[in-house]
Amino acid sequence: MPESGAGVHIQDQLEILIQDFRTSAEPPMPVFVVHPQDSADDDAVAGLVRQLYAGQEVHGTRCALAQDLYEGPTEVRRAAAMVRALSDPKKWGGPKAVYRRYAFPRLRLVHAIDDAVAALGDTWPAPAPGTPEAGQDQRQRLLDQLARQRWRPEGTARWRSGLPLFDMAHILPASLVTVLAALLARSDWFVAVAAGLAFLLLLTVLNYVLPGRAPIFLWLRRESRWFMTTTFLRAADQDDPTEVSLLRPVRSWKAIAARAYDVAEALTAGGDFHLQLCVLALREDLRDNHRRWSWDLRGFKRPRPPMLFLPRADDRNGGIELIRAISDVRSRRSELDPLLVVAAVRSHDVPLLERGVVRTAPDPDPAPPRFGERLRTWYREWARNLRAEQSPSRERSVLPWVMKIPLPHDQLGPVEERRRHLRAATRPTLARLVWALHTLVLVIALLAAGTVMRADSLHDRYCSASVLTANRDTRLARAPGGGTECIGIATGGVRFADWLPAPEPSDEVGTLRADDETPWTVDELEDRIAGQNADVLAHHSGKYVTLVYAGPLSADPAAGSSFVKGIEELAGVYLAQAVINKNSSVKLRVLVANGGVDLGHQVEMAQAIAAYAADDPTVVGVVGTGRDLESSRATTRTLLEAGLPVVSGTNSATYLPREFANWFSLAATDEWQTEQLGLIAAQLRTPGRRQYALVLARDTARTDDLYTDEQARYGQRMLRREGFTPLKARRYVLSGGKPELRSHAQEICRGGRVPSVIYFAGRVEDVDPLMTQLGTEPGCAGKPLSIFTGDDLSKADFTAGGQSVAPKVTLYHAALAELKAAATRTTFYLSAAAYLPGLGDRRLRYDNPALASGQTALSHDATRALYWAATRDDRPQSRASTWVNLRSVKIEGMATGTIDFTRAPLYDDRTGHSIVLKRVRRAGDGTAESRVLCSRTAGDTEPLTQKECRIR
């Protein structure tokens, strides 16, 4: 700390200015020139400045000490060399200085141009005639030299702290933007990071490795913007551009090149321009280093202004010219800068500074004020006169920013009485605490943790998600067996096949198998539908309609469920799309929706469809929803409120057409099916003899299966109507996906009233266990027994040995599609062989296992019916018009016959359903033998008769 009285008072004055600077008052910072009144005290004054420097270092001030001699032919050049030395950030700030080091990009740019001029030598810009340089473009020579220097001063290290010194301030943000763009596009995180790293590497190569080039982001640098906008530099040639623009890099580069050439020409002319330009660049860099409202709030983190200490300013080291230049540049500029200069001048060099504010020492008073009071008085007088002294009309001999302080001999001695000196507030600023590296690390850690948690949440909730976003048209749900399934409407590349169990490999590619699999896969069908959709959107914009297939496209082997129904229906929808888009001017776009295992999440699926349709007016209706569940009402109501008609191929619910005007189904209702089965039951009734009948149904207490309840209710009514004596209905439960039928078989077969007819209201997968129990249980084994069941058994494949029948048991069941009678009048099978995958060169028939259940045919016909209503008069129709047009649909030549909705009354049953009644018996070799008793193709309203359906 200062030991003399003058040092203590000057230090206090500096702290007062620092406190004003801290409180954002932005006080004008003078150049304090201290000089002794007696030449014998020159060394003491120089030592005083060093003491002030040491004191400010202790206080944590960013300060530089310029006491070396610098080379140069003139005092101006030596002063410029001093300023150049100050461009080293290490010159500013000791170990106690807060925040990071200063940066001097503007000053370094000026030095780069100066070094380029020096490297070109005296041959630039006017080479001697006849020399090789005379025939070259002098501007290009300068730019080539700057490119070799990478627009940096000569001798500047290209590497610091392991990183190349180039445009990292722009390259890193550009790479980060690339990463964010990839994340927002829902790419995987590793894809986004790889894209950012690749872009970073590319920019690094373009910026650093390629020789002879300017930095690729030169026009975006802050020094370039200052270089082109400062009024200190003379304007460039009128033929050259004079502005820089973010979106016009070529024009900006030309402007920078023109300005660099003009500045280089001015530097070769000599004079004060070089020094003043360096001082201006130093001043602007310091202003930028203390700019408060910068991205890092660095001005708030540096509450103490920078200080430059010159212990011996004279003509030998250029200090006098530097003081002149600082005052001149400040007088020409209107902004305040934070630099505070303290210089010591020998007494005989004071006249070199011309006249200051304090021209002569005041006359001695009877009681002269203390030196500290005089110092504050001089500062107030200097600040008050600053505006007037900068006026162009004033004498040119005045240096308005210089405040000379004469130091009497008695103030340079040691202080006898020590007192506590002033010190500006030292508490950390709020910005330093809040907007700091540790805060940034904490925020980044919190953001990273939040991002990871959000990403996990998105990946746990949605089928397709990235780090930041997700496709909200589909979501994940828990399957009945504990697995995971994808529910909703597939958009944006979502594939439900990705959530299905891998199929078992077949022994022969392209063959039709009789097991639970089909020749095609959901993956193949989804890919082909996506290909059709892409072609429609790319080449037929505005000339297409969109329908949604809504079905069960999930499987849960642990729960004993299968996705065969969904895959067969989806095949029919794709087949219809392929045929339509091949032959029609109005194209069909198909979106696939999944309601989960056995449509257990069909309400959520319907909500997703409705939400999507609200934003896409091309969606005209829905095909599917082929299972009758307790949630079917809510599903149909949701689609009704969205204005979407539903055409179902296989849902045989009786109540839906009676309650909903938007419901159209190709399947015969459960009530009507059982009425037709009554034609067969009547033939099994022996008049005058009591015959018992029993309804055996699957327990639905823990499920929302309504199909089973309807079958049981209508079956009981049919048996009673035909004269059978009904026994108490029985309900069997599932355990591990398998039916528990043993106890029921024992009670049925060993009782005194053994039924001759059982109406089985169950699912096709439960038939084999039932036959096993009836074929082995005493009281039933080997005795005639008839079993009736509904259309779900049409999915069974008796001909290939997939299901069996117990001896003496006759199975009667309904099927929804009469394919044989309609096969001669349709092109369905030719189209299926041409478009469906996995068939090889095989020709398809109505009895092929892949099509025998009729579900592919029914969904195909439903799709064709909905498309017909949506494209009446060969123009795309709105969904409201499609709904109305459905009641005028009549299409012949379909896979199941004629689809006719013209006689479909509102809120009532229609006629003309396709129906097949089949009988299945055990053959002599133990296999099952199936025979059609009677049938009707779709569109045929002639009622079935008992004679036609005779069983003997």
CSV table of C-alpha atoms in Angstrom, one decimal, residues 10 14 30-36 42-54 56 63-70 75 78-86 91-92 275 279 282 306-327 339-346 349 353 402 407:
chain,number,residue,atom,x,y,z
A,10,ILE,CA,-4.5,9.5,-4.5
A,14,LEU,CA,-9.1,6.2,-7.0
A,30,PRO,CA,-9.2,11.0,-16.3
A,31,VAL,CA,-5.5,10.5,-17.1
A,32,PHE,CA,-4.0,11.3,-13.7
A,33,VAL,CA,-0.6,12.9,-14.4
A,34,VAL,CA,1.4,13.2,-11.2
A,35,HIS,CA,4.6,15.3,-11.2
A,36,PRO,CA,6.8,16.7,-8.5
A,42,ASP,CA,11.2,12.6,-9.8
A,43,ASP,CA,12.2,9.2,-8.6
A,44,ALA,CA,9.9,9.5,-5.5
A,45,VAL,CA,6.9,10.2,-7.8
A,46,ALA,CA,7.8,7.3,-10.0
A,47,GLY,CA,8.0,5.1,-6.9
A,48,LEU,CA,4.6,6.5,-5.8
A,49,VAL,CA,3.0,5.2,-9.0
A,50,ARG,CA,4.5,1.8,-8.5
A,51,GLN,CA,3.1,1.8,-4.9
A,52,LEU,CA,-0.4,2.7,-6.3
A,53,TYR,CA,-0.1,-0.2,-8.8
A,54,ALA,CA,0.8,-2.6,-6.0
A,56,GLN,CA,-4.6,-1.8,-6.7
A,63,CYS,CA,-4.3,-3.1,-13.9
A,64,ALA,CA,-1.3,-3.0,-16.2
A,65,LEU,CA,2.2,-1.6,-15.5
A,66,ALA,CA,4.0,-0.1,-18.5
A,67,GLN,CA,7.6,0.6,-17.5
A,68,ASP,CA,9.7,-1.1,-20.3
A,69,LEU,CA,11.4,0.7,-23.2
A,70,TYR,CA,9.9,-0.2,-26.6
A,75,GLU,CA,8.1,8.5,-30.1
A,78,ARG,CA,7.3,3.5,-29.4
A,79,ALA,CA,3.9,4.5,-28.0
A,80,ALA,CA,2.2,2.2,-30.5
A,81,ALA,CA,4.6,-0.6,-29.4
A,82,MET,CA,3.5,0.1,-25.8
A,83,VAL,CA,-0.1,-0.3,-26.7
A,84,ARG,CA,0.7,-3.5,-28.6
A,85,ALA,CA,2.3,-4.9,-25.5
A,86,LEU,CA,-0.9,-4.1,-23.6
A,91,LYS,CA,-0.5,-7.9,-18.7
A,92,TRP,CA,-3.8,-7.2,-17.0
A,275,LEU,CA,-1.2,5.2,-32.6
A,279,VAL,CA,-5.6,3.5,-28.7
A,282,LEU,CA,-7.7,-0.6,-27.0
A,306,PRO,CA,-9.1,-1.2,-15.6
A,307,MET,CA,-6.1,0.9,-14.7
A,308,LEU,CA,-2.9,1.6,-16.6
A,309,PHE,CA,0.1,2.8,-14.6
A,310,LEU,CA,3.1,4.6,-16.2
A,311,PRO,CA,5.8,5.1,-13.6
A,312,ARG,CA,7.9,7.1,-16.0
A,313,ALA,CA,6.1,8.6,-19.0
A,314,ASP,CA,8.6,10.5,-21.2
A,315,ASP,CA,9.6,10.8,-24.8
A,316,ARG,CA,11.9,7.8,-24.7
A,317,ASN,CA,9.2,5.2,-24.0
A,318,GLY,CA,6.4,7.0,-25.9
A,319,GLY,CA,4.4,7.6,-22.7
A,320,ILE,CA,3.9,11.3,-23.5
A,321,GLU,CA,2.5,10.5,-26.9
A,322,LEU,CA,0.3,7.8,-25.5
A,323,ILE,CA,-1.2,10.3,-23.0
A,324,ARG,CA,-1.8,12.7,-25.9
A,325,ALA,CA,-3.4,10.0,-28.0
A,326,ILE,CA,-5.7,8.9,-25.2
A,327,SER,CA,-6.9,12.4,-24.7
A,339,LEU,CA,-9.7,3.0,-18.5
A,340,LEU,CA,-8.2,5.0,-15.7
A,341,VAL,CA,-4.6,6.0,-16.3
A,342,VAL,CA,-2.1,7.1,-13.7
A,343,ALA,CA,1.2,8.4,-15.1
A,344,ALA,CA,4.3,9.9,-13.5
A,345,VAL,CA,6.1,12.7,-15.4
A,346,ARG,CA,9.3,14.3,-14.5
A,349,ASP,CA,8.7,17.0,-19.0
A,353,LEU,CA,1.9,17.8,-21.9
A,402,VAL,CA,-5.5,15.0,-18.6
A,407,LEU,CA,3.0,16.9,-5.7
